[in-house]
Amino acid sequence: MEIKTAEFVISNSEIDKCPKDGRSEYAFIGRSNVGKSSLINMLTRKKGLAKTSQQPGKTQLINHFLINDDFYIVDLPGYGYARTSKEKREEFKSIIYTYIYERPQLTNLFILIDIRHEPLKIDIEFINNMGVRGIPFAIIFTKADKLSKGAAATSIERYKTRLLEEWDELPPMFVTSSENSTGRDELLGYIDAIEQE
Ligand code: GDP
């Protein structure tokens, strides 16, 4: 699949205000600074589409981008903001979970993990929650260019081992870099295959 058009549609924090046309939605989530905005821009080849920033927690709302007039990429608020107030964290959490659990259009949730990091409790808990709820998801390891091939493989193996402590099956996994477009064809191919079903 090639992305011909990618347009920002709406940014909001209530699922009632999300698009009502029934098109499928592919949502992206991860801890702030994981590289989510960069990945969305890399996939769509539109530099400023999702806002990239050094400032953790900047994307605070649900952002819908219409792709090829066909499906949506949804940029969700990151989870685990250490620097925001407890109240704000709870508010974000409630927005995220309401969207994920109550949005029938959600076709696949991509959970982003920085490939350099050891399995972190906050990510593992989030992944486990999605598994328990039966939310269709895949894992994307980001920033692959920051590690050698060998180190990247070791990191992914560590993640798999951690997940297999609790699950019999592993979710689909992708390795990406927004610096050099690693994983772009694989991810778009994955979305395309689901869309063709
Ligand atoms: P977000 O908060 O998850 O949206 O993260 P951003 O996309 O804003 O990225 C956070 C930081 O990581 C920025 O400084 C990016 O330039 C950097 N970054 C994101 N993706 C990559 C990548 O694939 N490779 C490298 N080397 N840096 C990346």
JSON list of C-alpha atoms and ligand atoms in Angstrom, two decimals:
[
{"chain": "A", "resi": 1, "resn": "MET", "atom": "CA", "xyz": [0.00, 0.00, 0.00]},
{"chain": "A", "resi": 2, "resn": "GLU", "atom": "CA", "xyz": [1.18, 3.53, -0.69]},
{"chain": "A", "resi": 3, "resn": "ILE", "atom": "CA", "xyz": [-0.11, 6.49, 1.24]},
{"chain": "A", "resi": 4, "resn": "LYS", "atom": "CA", "xyz": [-1.39, 9.00, -1.27]},
{"chain": "A", "resi": 5, "resn": "THR", "atom": "CA", "xyz": [-3.17, 11.38, 1.05]},
{"chain": "A", "resi": 6, "resn": "ALA", "atom": "CA", "xyz": [-2.96, 12.01, 4.77]},
{"chain": "A", "resi": 7, "resn": "GLU", "atom": "CA", "xyz": [-5.04, 14.77, 6.30]},
{"chain": "A", "resi": 8, "resn": "PHE", "atom": "CA", "xyz": [-5.56, 15.94, 9.83]},
{"chain": "A", "resi": 9, "resn": "VAL", "atom": "CA", "xyz": [-9.27, 15.70, 10.63]},
{"chain": "A", "resi": 10, "resn": "ILE", "atom": "CA", "xyz": [-9.97, 16.37, 14.28]},
{"chain": "A", "resi": 11, "resn": "SER", "atom": "CA", "xyz": [-8.37, 16.60, 17.68]},
{"chain": "A", "resi": 12, "resn": "ASN", "atom": "CA", "xyz": [-10.56, 16.04, 20.70]},
{"chain": "A", "resi": 13, "resn": "SER", "atom": "CA", "xyz": [-10.86, 14.25, 23.99]},
{"chain": "A", "resi": 14, "resn": "GLU", "atom": "CA", "xyz": [-14.30, 12.73, 23.79]},
{"chain": "A", "resi": 15, "resn": "ILE", "atom": "CA", "xyz": [-15.16, 9.70, 21.75]},
{"chain": "A", "resi": 16, "resn": "ASP", "atom": "CA", "xyz": [-18.56, 11.26, 21.02]},
{"chain": "A", "resi": 17, "resn": "LYS", "atom": "CA", "xyz": [-16.74, 13.82, 18.92]},
{"chain": "A", "resi": 18, "resn": "CYS", "atom": "CA", "xyz": [-14.62, 11.33, 16.96]},
{"chain": "A", "resi": 19, "resn": "PRO", "atom": "CA", "xyz": [-15.54, 10.78, 13.28]},
{"chain": "A", "resi": 20, "resn": "LYS", "atom": "CA", "xyz": [-18.78, 8.92, 12.79]},
{"chain": "A", "resi": 21, "resn": "ASP", "atom": "CA", "xyz": [-18.22, 7.57, 9.28]},
{"chain": "A", "resi": 22, "resn": "GLY", "atom": "CA", "xyz": [-17.34, 4.08, 10.49]},
{"chain": "A", "resi": 23, "resn": "ARG", "atom": "CA", "xyz": [-13.95, 3.84, 8.74]},
{"chain": "A", "resi": 24, "resn": "SER", "atom": "CA", "xyz": [-11.47, 1.60, 10.50]},
{"chain": "A", "resi": 25, "resn": "GLU", "atom": "CA", "xyz": [-8.99, 3.14, 12.90]},
{"chain": "A", "resi": 26, "resn": "TYR", "atom": "CA", "xyz": [-5.36, 2.22, 13.59]},
{"chain": "A", "resi": 27, "resn": "ALA", "atom": "CA", "xyz": [-4.29, 3.83, 16.83]},
{"chain": "A", "resi": 28, "resn": "PHE", "atom": "CA", "xyz": [-0.78, 4.50, 18.11]},
{"chain": "A", "resi": 29, "resn": "ILE", "atom": "CA", "xyz": [0.13, 4.72, 21.76]},
{"chain": "A", "resi": 30, "resn": "GLY", "atom": "CA", "xyz": [3.23, 4.63, 23.92]},
{"chain": "A", "resi": 31, "resn": "ARG", "atom": "CA", "xyz": [5.06, 6.46, 26.65]},
{"chain": "A", "resi": 32, "resn": "SER", "atom": "CA", "xyz": [5.80, 10.06, 25.81]},
{"chain": "A", "resi": 33, "resn": "ASN", "atom": "CA", "xyz": [9.00, 10.54, 23.82]},
{"chain": "A", "resi": 34, "resn": "VAL", "atom": "CA", "xyz": [8.85, 6.98, 22.46]},
{"chain": "A", "resi": 35, "resn": "GLY", "atom": "CA", "xyz": [8.86, 8.39, 18.91]},
{"chain": "A", "resi": 36, "resn": "LYS", "atom": "CA", "xyz": [5.14, 8.21, 18.15]},
{"chain": "A", "resi": 37, "resn": "SER", "atom": "CA", "xyz": [4.84, 11.51, 16.27]},
{"chain": "A", "resi": 38, "resn": "SER", "atom": "CA", "xyz": [7.99, 10.80, 14.29]},
{"chain": "A", "resi": 39, "resn": "LEU", "atom": "CA", "xyz": [6.64, 7.38, 13.35]},
{"chain": "A", "resi": 40, "resn": "ILE", "atom": "CA", "xyz": [3.31, 8.76, 12.16]},
{"chain": "A", "resi": 41, "resn": "ASN", "atom": "CA", "xyz": [5.14, 11.38, 10.09]},
{"chain": "A", "resi": 42, "resn": "MET", "atom": "CA", "xyz": [7.47, 8.71, 8.68]},
{"chain": "A", "resi": 43, "resn": "LEU", "atom": "CA", "xyz": [4.56, 6.42, 7.73]},
{"chain": "A", "resi": 44, "resn": "THR", "atom": "CA", "xyz": [2.59, 9.20, 6.05]},
{"chain": "A", "resi": 45, "resn": "ARG", "atom": "CA", "xyz": [5.73, 10.91, 4.70]},
{"chain": "A", "resi": 46, "resn": "LYS", "atom": "CA", "xyz": [4.28, 14.18, 5.95]},
{"chain": "A", "resi": 47, "resn": "LYS", "atom": "CA", "xyz": [6.76, 15.88, 8.18]},
{"chain": "A", "resi": 48, "resn": "GLY", "atom": "CA", "xyz": [4.55, 18.10, 10.26]},
{"chain": "A", "resi": 49, "resn": "LEU", "atom": "CA", "xyz": [1.44, 15.91, 10.40]},
{"chain": "A", "resi": 50, "resn": "ALA", "atom": "CA", "xyz": [1.87, 14.71, 13.96]},
{"chain": "A", "resi": 51, "resn": "LYS", "atom": "CA", "xyz": [3.72, 17.13, 16.16]},
{"chain": "A", "resi": 52, "resn": "THR", "atom": "CA", "xyz": [7.18, 16.00, 17.20]},
{"chain": "A", "resi": 53, "resn": "SER", "atom": "CA", "xyz": [8.64, 17.53, 20.28]},
{"chain": "A", "resi": 54, "resn": "GLN", "atom": "CA", "xyz": [11.24, 17.04, 22.93]},
{"chain": "A", "resi": 55, "resn": "GLN", "atom": "CA", "xyz": [8.66, 18.04, 25.47]},
{"chain": "A", "resi": 56, "resn": "PRO", "atom": "CA", "xyz": [7.08, 14.93, 26.99]},
{"chain": "A", "resi": 57, "resn": "GLY", "atom": "CA", "xyz": [3.32, 14.82, 27.11]},
{"chain": "A", "resi": 58, "resn": "LYS", "atom": "CA", "xyz": [2.61, 17.40, 24.48]},
{"chain": "A", "resi": 59, "resn": "THR", "atom": "CA", "xyz": [0.07, 15.38, 22.54]},
{"chain": "A", "resi": 60, "resn": "GLN", "atom": "CA", "xyz": [-2.81, 15.40, 24.95]},
{"chain": "A", "resi": 61, "resn": "LEU", "atom": "CA", "xyz": [-5.78, 14.63, 22.78]},
{"chain": "A", "resi": 62, "resn": "ILE", "atom": "CA", "xyz": [-7.10, 12.03, 20.39]},
{"chain": "A", "resi": 63, "resn": "ASN", "atom": "CA", "xyz": [-5.97, 13.03, 16.90]},
{"chain": "A", "resi": 64, "resn": "HIS", "atom": "CA", "xyz": [-7.54, 11.56, 13.78]},
{"chain": "A", "resi": 65, "resn": "PHE", "atom": "CA", "xyz": [-5.70, 11.54, 10.44]},
{"chain": "A", "resi": 66, "resn": "LEU", "atom": "CA", "xyz": [-7.57, 10.34, 7.37]},
{"chain": "A", "resi": 67, "resn": "ILE", "atom": "CA", "xyz": [-5.42, 8.17, 5.11]},
{"chain": "A", "resi": 68, "resn": "ASN", "atom": "CA", "xyz": [-6.21, 7.68, 1.41]},
{"chain": "A", "resi": 69, "resn": "ASP", "atom": "CA", "xyz": [-9.81, 8.61, 2.21]},
{"chain": "A", "resi": 70, "resn": "ASP", "atom": "CA", "xyz": [-9.96, 5.04, 3.46]},
{"chain": "A", "resi": 71, "resn": "PHE", "atom": "CA", "xyz": [-8.98, 4.61, 7.10]},
{"chain": "A", "resi": 72, "resn": "TYR", "atom": "CA", "xyz": [-7.76, 6.62, 10.07]},
{"chain": "A", "resi": 73, "resn": "ILE", "atom": "CA", "xyz": [-4.48, 6.77, 11.87]},
{"chain": "A", "resi": 74, "resn": "VAL", "atom": "CA", "xyz": [-5.24, 7.82, 15.44]},
{"chain": "A", "resi": 75, "resn": "ASP", "atom": "CA", "xyz": [-2.60, 9.46, 17.59]},
{"chain": "A", "resi": 76, "resn": "LEU", "atom": "CA", "xyz": [-3.46, 8.81, 21.24]},
{"chain": "A", "resi": 77, "resn": "PRO", "atom": "CA", "xyz": [-2.09, 10.60, 24.28]},
{"chain": "A", "resi": 78, "resn": "GLY", "atom": "CA", "xyz": [0.97, 8.87, 25.68]},
{"chain": "A", "resi": 79, "resn": "TYR", "atom": "CA", "xyz": [0.69, 7.11, 29.01]},
{"chain": "A", "resi": 80, "resn": "GLY", "atom": "CA", "xyz": [2.81, 7.62, 32.10]},
{"chain": "A", "resi": 81, "resn": "TYR", "atom": "CA", "xyz": [3.59, 11.29, 32.29]},
{"chain": "A", "resi": 82, "resn": "ALA", "atom": "CA", "xyz": [5.90, 11.62, 35.25]},
{"chain": "A", "resi": 83, "resn": "ARG", "atom": "CA", "xyz": [5.82, 15.39, 35.07]},
{"chain": "A", "resi": 84, "resn": "THR", "atom": "CA", "xyz": [2.12, 16.13, 34.99]},
{"chain": "A", "resi": 85, "resn": "SER", "atom": "CA", "xyz": [-0.16, 16.28, 37.99]},
{"chain": "A", "resi": 86, "resn": "LYS", "atom": "CA", "xyz": [-1.90, 13.20, 39.30]},
{"chain": "A", "resi": 87, "resn": "GLU", "atom": "CA", "xyz": [-5.22, 14.70, 38.26]},
{"chain": "A", "resi": 88, "resn": "LYS", "atom": "CA", "xyz": [-4.05, 15.23, 34.68]},
{"chain": "A", "resi": 89, "resn": "ARG", "atom": "CA", "xyz": [-2.65, 11.70, 34.55]},
{"chain": "A", "resi": 90, "resn": "GLU", "atom": "CA", "xyz": [-5.99, 10.29, 35.66]},
{"chain": "A", "resi": 91, "resn": "GLU", "atom": "CA", "xyz": [-7.79, 12.42, 33.08]},
{"chain": "A", "resi": 92, "resn": "PHE", "atom": "CA", "xyz": [-5.52, 11.19, 30.27]},
{"chain": "A", "resi": 93, "resn": "LYS", "atom": "CA", "xyz": [-5.90, 7.62, 31.41]},
{"chain": "A", "resi": 94, "resn": "SER", "atom": "CA", "xyz": [-9.64, 7.89, 31.38]},
{"chain": "A", "resi": 95, "resn": "ILE", "atom": "CA", "xyz": [-9.62, 9.38, 27.85]},
{"chain": "A", "resi": 96, "resn": "ILE", "atom": "CA", "xyz": [-7.28, 6.67, 26.55]},
{"chain": "A", "resi": 97, "resn": "TYR", "atom": "CA", "xyz": [-9.17, 3.76, 28.06]},
{"chain": "A", "resi": 98, "resn": "THR", "atom": "CA", "xyz": [-12.56, 5.11, 27.04]},
{"chain": "A", "resi": 99, "resn": "TYR", "atom": "CA", "xyz": [-11.36, 5.35, 23.46]},
{"chain": "A", "resi": 100, "resn": "ILE", "atom": "CA", "xyz": [-9.71, 1.91, 23.43]},
{"chain": "A", "resi": 101, "resn": "TYR", "atom": "CA", "xyz": [-12.50, 0.02, 25.16]},
{"chain": "A", "resi": 102, "resn": "GLU", "atom": "CA", "xyz": [-15.49, 1.74, 23.62]},
{"chain": "A", "resi": 103, "resn": "ARG", "atom": "CA", "xyz": [-14.53, 2.46, 20.05]},
{"chain": "A", "resi": 104, "resn": "PRO", "atom": "CA", "xyz": [-15.82, -0.26, 17.72]},
{"chain": "A", "resi": 105, "resn": "GLN", "atom": "CA", "xyz": [-13.88, 1.28, 14.82]},
{"chain": "A", "resi": 106, "resn": "LEU", "atom": "CA", "xyz": [-10.59, 0.55, 16.58]},
{"chain": "A", "resi": 107, "resn": "THR", "atom": "CA", "xyz": [-9.16, -2.14, 14.33]},
{"chain": "A", "resi": 108, "resn": "ASN", "atom": "CA", "xyz": [-5.64, -2.36, 15.68]},
{"chain": "A", "resi": 109, "resn": "LEU", "atom": "CA", "xyz": [-3.75, -0.66, 18.46]},
{"chain": "A", "resi": 110, "resn": "PHE", "atom": "CA", "xyz": [-0.01, -0.22, 17.91]},
{"chain": "A", "resi": 111, "resn": "ILE", "atom": "CA", "xyz": [1.86, -0.11, 21.20]},
{"chain": "A", "resi": 112, "resn": "LEU", "atom": "CA", "xyz": [5.21, 1.64, 20.81]},
{"chain": "A", "resi": 113, "resn": "ILE", "atom": "CA", "xyz": [8.26, 0.60, 22.77]},
{"chain": "A", "resi": 114, "resn": "ASP", "atom": "CA", "xyz": [11.69, 2.26, 22.62]},
{"chain": "A", "resi": 115, "resn": "ILE", "atom": "CA", "xyz": [13.93, -0.58, 21.45]},
{"chain": "A", "resi": 116, "resn": "ARG", "atom": "CA", "xyz": [16.70, 0.53, 23.81]},
{"chain": "A", "resi": 117, "resn": "HIS", "atom": "CA", "xyz": [14.64, 0.05, 26.94]},
{"chain": "A", "resi": 118, "resn": "GLU", "atom": "CA", "xyz": [14.38, -3.02, 29.15]},
{"chain": "A", "resi": 119, "resn": "PRO", "atom": "CA", "xyz": [10.77, -4.17, 29.57]},
{"chain": "A", "resi": 120, "resn": "LEU", "atom": "CA", "xyz": [9.24, -1.49, 31.78]},
{"chain": "A", "resi": 121, "resn": "LYS", "atom": "CA", "xyz": [6.48, -2.23, 34.26]},
{"chain": "A", "resi": 122, "resn": "ILE", "atom": "CA", "xyz": [4.22, 0.49, 32.85]},
{"chain": "A", "resi": 123, "resn": "ASP", "atom": "CA", "xyz": [4.46, -0.95, 29.31]},
{"chain": "A", "resi": 124, "resn": "ILE", "atom": "CA", "xyz": [4.09, -4.58, 30.39]},
{"chain": "A", "resi": 125, "resn": "GLU", "atom": "CA", "xyz": [1.04, -3.72, 32.49]},
{"chain": "A", "resi": 126, "resn": "PHE", "atom": "CA", "xyz": [-0.50, -1.84, 29.61]},
{"chain": "A", "resi": 127, "resn": "ILE", "atom": "CA", "xyz": [0.16, -4.70, 27.17]},
{"chain": "A", "resi": 128, "resn": "ASN", "atom": "CA", "xyz": [-1.25, -7.22, 29.64]},
{"chain": "A", "resi": 129, "resn": "ASN", "atom": "CA", "xyz": [-4.39, -5.12, 30.07]},
{"chain": "A", "resi": 130, "resn": "MET", "atom": "CA", "xyz": [-4.93, -5.06, 26.32]},
{"chain": "A", "resi": 131, "resn": "GLY", "atom": "CA", "xyz": [-4.46, -8.82, 26.16]},
{"chain": "A", "resi": 132, "resn": "VAL", "atom": "CA", "xyz": [-6.94, -9.45, 28.98]},
{"chain": "A", "resi": 133, "resn": "ARG", "atom": "CA", "xyz": [-9.50, -7.18, 27.28]},
{"chain": "A", "resi": 134, "resn": "GLY", "atom": "CA", "xyz": [-8.99, -8.86, 23.91]},
{"chain": "A", "resi": 135, "resn": "ILE", "atom": "CA", "xyz": [-8.02, -5.62, 22.17]},
{"chain": "A", "resi": 136, "resn": "PRO", "atom": "CA", "xyz": [-6.29, -6.40, 18.85]},
{"chain": "A", "resi": 137, "resn": "PHE", "atom": "CA", "xyz": [-2.79, -4.98, 19.14]},
{"chain": "A", "resi": 138, "resn": "ALA", "atom": "CA", "xyz": [0.74, -5.19, 17.79]},
{"chain": "A", "resi": 139, "resn": "ILE", "atom": "CA", "xyz": [4.02, -3.99, 19.26]},
{"chain": "A", "resi": 140, "resn": "ILE", "atom": "CA", "xyz": [6.28, -1.54, 17.45]},
{"chain": "A", "resi": 141, "resn": "PHE", "atom": "CA", "xyz": [9.88, -1.20, 18.57]},
{"chain": "A", "resi": 142, "resn": "THR", "atom": "CA", "xyz": [10.99, 2.35, 17.75]},
{"chain": "A", "resi": 143, "resn": "LYS", "atom": "CA", "xyz": [14.36, 4.03, 17.17]},
{"chain": "A", "resi": 144, "resn": "ALA", "atom": "CA", "xyz": [16.03, 0.88, 15.82]},
{"chain": "A", "resi": 145, "resn": "ASP", "atom": "CA", "xyz": [18.78, 3.03, 14.27]},
{"chain": "A", "resi": 146, "resn": "LYS", "atom": "CA", "xyz": [20.04, 3.75, 17.78]},
{"chain": "A", "resi": 147, "resn": "LEU", "atom": "CA", "xyz": [21.17, 0.14, 18.30]},
{"chain": "A", "resi": 148, "resn": "SER", "atom": "CA", "xyz": [23.30, -2.29, 16.34]},
{"chain": "A", "resi": 149, "resn": "LYS", "atom": "CA", "xyz": [21.44, -5.19, 14.71]},
{"chain": "A", "resi": 150, "resn": "GLY", "atom": "CA", "xyz": [22.74, -7.54, 17.39]},
{"chain": "A", "resi": 151, "resn": "ALA", "atom": "CA", "xyz": [21.78, -5.31, 20.29]},
{"chain": "A", "resi": 152, "resn": "ALA", "atom": "CA", "xyz": [18.34, -4.77, 18.77]},
{"chain": "A", "resi": 153, "resn": "ALA", "atom": "CA", "xyz": [17.79, -8.53, 18.46]},
{"chain": "A", "resi": 154, "resn": "THR", "atom": "CA", "xyz": [18.85, -9.04, 22.07]},
{"chain": "A", "resi": 155, "resn": "SER", "atom": "CA", "xyz": [16.46, -6.35, 23.24]},
{"chain": "A", "resi": 156, "resn": "ILE", "atom": "CA", "xyz": [13.54, -7.86, 21.33]},
{"chain": "A", "resi": 157, "resn": "GLU", "atom": "CA", "xyz": [14.33, -11.34, 22.66]},
{"chain": "A", "resi": 158, "resn": "ARG", "atom": "CA", "xyz": [14.27, -9.95, 26.19]},
{"chain": "A", "resi": 159, "resn": "TYR", "atom": "CA", "xyz": [10.84, -8.50, 25.52]},
{"chain": "A", "resi": 160, "resn": "LYS", "atom": "CA", "xyz": [9.51, -11.73, 24.07]},
{"chain": "A", "resi": 161, "resn": "THR", "atom": "CA", "xyz": [10.79, -13.71, 27.06]},
{"chain": "A", "resi": 162, "resn": "ARG", "atom": "CA", "xyz": [9.10, -11.25, 29.42]},
{"chain": "A", "resi": 163, "resn": "LEU", "atom": "CA", "xyz": [5.76, -11.48, 27.59]},
{"chain": "A", "resi": 164, "resn": "LEU", "atom": "CA", "xyz": [5.91, -15.27, 27.39]},
{"chain": "A", "resi": 165, "resn": "GLU", "atom": "CA", "xyz": [6.04, -15.35, 31.18]},
{"chain": "A", "resi": 166, "resn": "GLU", "atom": "CA", "xyz": [2.38, -14.40, 31.05]},
{"chain": "A", "resi": 167, "resn": "TRP", "atom": "CA", "xyz": [1.12, -15.27, 27.57]},
{"chain": "A", "resi": 168, "resn": "ASP", "atom": "CA", "xyz": [1.25, -18.39, 25.37]},
{"chain": "A", "resi": 169, "resn": "GLU", "atom": "CA", "xyz": [1.26, -16.37, 22.20]},
{"chain": "A", "resi": 170, "resn": "LEU", "atom": "CA", "xyz": [3.14, -13.29, 21.15]},
{"chain": "A", "resi": 171, "resn": "PRO", "atom": "CA", "xyz": [1.50, -10.36, 19.38]},
{"chain": "A", "resi": 172, "resn": "PRO", "atom": "CA", "xyz": [2.75, -9.23, 15.96]},
{"chain": "A", "resi": 173, "resn": "MET", "atom": "CA", "xyz": [5.94, -7.22, 16.35]},
{"chain": "A", "resi": 174, "resn": "PHE", "atom": "CA", "xyz": [7.58, -4.61, 14.14]},
{"chain": "A", "resi": 175, "resn": "VAL", "atom": "CA", "xyz": [10.96, -2.94, 14.24]},
{"chain": "A", "resi": 176, "resn": "THR", "atom": "CA", "xyz": [11.04, 0.64, 13.01]},
{"chain": "A", "resi": 177, "resn": "SER", "atom": "CA", "xyz": [13.21, 3.70, 12.65]},
{"chain": "A", "resi": 178, "resn": "SER", "atom": "CA", "xyz": [11.83, 7.07, 11.70]},
{"chain": "A", "resi": 179, "resn": "GLU", "atom": "CA", "xyz": [15.34, 8.15, 10.79]},
{"chain": "A", "resi": 180, "resn": "ASN", "atom": "CA", "xyz": [15.69, 5.73, 7.90]},
{"chain": "A", "resi": 181, "resn": "SER", "atom": "CA", "xyz": [12.14, 4.41, 7.37]},
{"chain": "A", "resi": 182, "resn": "THR", "atom": "CA", "xyz": [12.95, 0.92, 8.62]},
{"chain": "A", "resi": 183, "resn": "GLY", "atom": "CA", "xyz": [9.75, -1.09, 9.02]},
{"chain": "A", "resi": 184, "resn": "ARG", "atom": "CA", "xyz": [7.60, 1.26, 6.94]},
{"chain": "A", "resi": 185, "resn": "ASP", "atom": "CA", "xyz": [6.71, -1.28, 4.23]},
{"chain": "A", "resi": 186, "resn": "GLU", "atom": "CA", "xyz": [6.05, -3.98, 6.84]},
{"chain": "A", "resi": 187, "resn": "LEU", "atom": "CA", "xyz": [3.69, -1.78, 8.85]},
{"chain": "A", "resi": 188, "resn": "LEU", "atom": "CA", "xyz": [1.78, -0.49, 5.85]},
{"chain": "A", "resi": 189, "resn": "GLY", "atom": "CA", "xyz": [1.60, -4.06, 4.52]},
{"chain": "A", "resi": 190, "resn": "TYR", "atom": "CA", "xyz": [0.16, -5.22, 7.83]},
{"chain": "A", "resi": 191, "resn": "ILE", "atom": "CA", "xyz": [-2.52, -2.51, 7.77]},
{"chain": "A", "resi": 192, "resn": "ASP", "atom": "CA", "xyz": [-3.27, -3.25, 4.13]},
{"chain": "A", "resi": 193, "resn": "ALA", "atom": "CA", "xyz": [-3.71, -6.96, 4.82]},
{"chain": "A", "resi": 194, "resn": "ILE", "atom": "CA", "xyz": [-6.24, -6.19, 7.57]},
{"chain": "A", "resi": 195, "resn": "GLU", "atom": "CA", "xyz": [-8.05, -3.72, 5.31]},
{"chain": "A", "resi": 196, "resn": "GLN", "atom": "CA", "xyz": [-8.33, -6.37, 2.58]},
{"chain": "A", "resi": 197, "resn": "GLU", "atom": "CA", "xyz": [-9.92, -8.92, 4.95]},
{"chain": "B", "resi": 1, "resn": "GDP", "atom": "P1", "xyz": [6.57, 11.24, 20.91]},
{"chain": "B", "resi": 1, "resn": "GDP", "atom": "O1", "xyz": [6.59, 12.06, 22.16]},
{"chain": "B", "resi": 1, "resn": "GDP", "atom": "O2", "xyz": [6.36, 9.80, 21.21]},
{"chain": "B", "resi": 1, "resn": "GDP", "atom": "O3", "xyz": [5.65, 11.75, 19.84]},
{"chain": "B", "resi": 1, "resn": "GDP", "atom": "O4", "xyz": [8.06, 11.30, 20.34]},
{"chain": "B", "resi": 1, "resn": "GDP", "atom": "P2", "xyz": [8.69, 12.15, 19.16]},
{"chain": "B", "resi": 1, "resn": "GDP", "atom": "O5", "xyz": [8.31, 11.59, 17.84]},
{"chain": "B", "resi": 1, "resn": "GDP", "atom": "O6", "xyz": [8.44, 13.59, 19.41]},
{"chain": "B", "resi": 1, "resn": "GDP", "atom": "O7", "xyz": [10.24, 11.78, 19.36]},
{"chain": "B", "resi": 1, "resn": "GDP", "atom": "C1", "xyz": [10.91, 12.02, 20.57]},
{"chain": "B", "resi": 1, "resn": "GDP", "atom": "C2", "xyz": [12.40, 12.22, 20.28]},
{"chain": "B", "resi": 1, "resn": "GDP", "atom": "O8", "xyz": [12.97, 11.03, 19.76]},
{"chain": "B", "resi": 1, "resn": "GDP", "atom": "C3", "xyz": [12.68, 13.32, 19.25]},
{"chain": "B", "resi": 1, "resn": "GDP", "atom": "O9", "xyz": [13.86, 13.98, 19.63]},
{"chain": "B", "resi": 1, "resn": "GDP", "atom": "C4", "xyz": [12.89, 12.53, 17.96]},
{"chain": "B", "resi": 1, "resn": "GDP", "atom": "O10", "xyz": [13.73, 13.19, 17.05]},
{"chain": "B", "resi": 1, "resn": "GDP", "atom": "C5", "xyz": [13.54, 11.26, 18.46]},
{"chain": "B", "resi": 1, "resn": "GDP", "atom": "N1", "xyz": [13.19, 10.11, 17.59]},
{"chain": "B", "resi": 1, "resn": "GDP", "atom": "C6", "xyz": [11.96, 9.67, 17.29]},
{"chain": "B", "resi": 1, "resn": "GDP", "atom": "N2", "xyz": [12.02, 8.59, 16.49]},
{"chain": "B", "resi": 1, "resn": "GDP", "atom": "C7", "xyz": [13.32, 8.34, 16.26]},
{"chain": "B", "resi": 1, "resn": "GDP", "atom": "C8", "xyz": [14.02, 7.34, 15.50]},
{"chain": "B", "resi": 1, "resn": "GDP", "atom": "O11", "xyz": [13.46, 6.45, 14.86]},
{"chain": "B", "resi": 1, "resn": "GDP", "atom": "N3", "xyz": [15.39, 7.39, 15.54]},
{"chain": "B", "resi": 1, "resn": "GDP", "atom": "C9", "xyz": [16.06, 8.34, 16.24]},
{"chain": "B", "resi": 1, "resn": "GDP", "atom": "N4", "xyz": [17.40, 8.30, 16.22]},
{"chain": "B", "resi": 1, "resn": "GDP", "atom": "N5", "xyz": [15.44, 9.29, 16.97]},
{"chain": "B", "resi": 1, "resn": "GDP", "atom": "C10", "xyz": [14.08, 9.30, 16.98]}
]
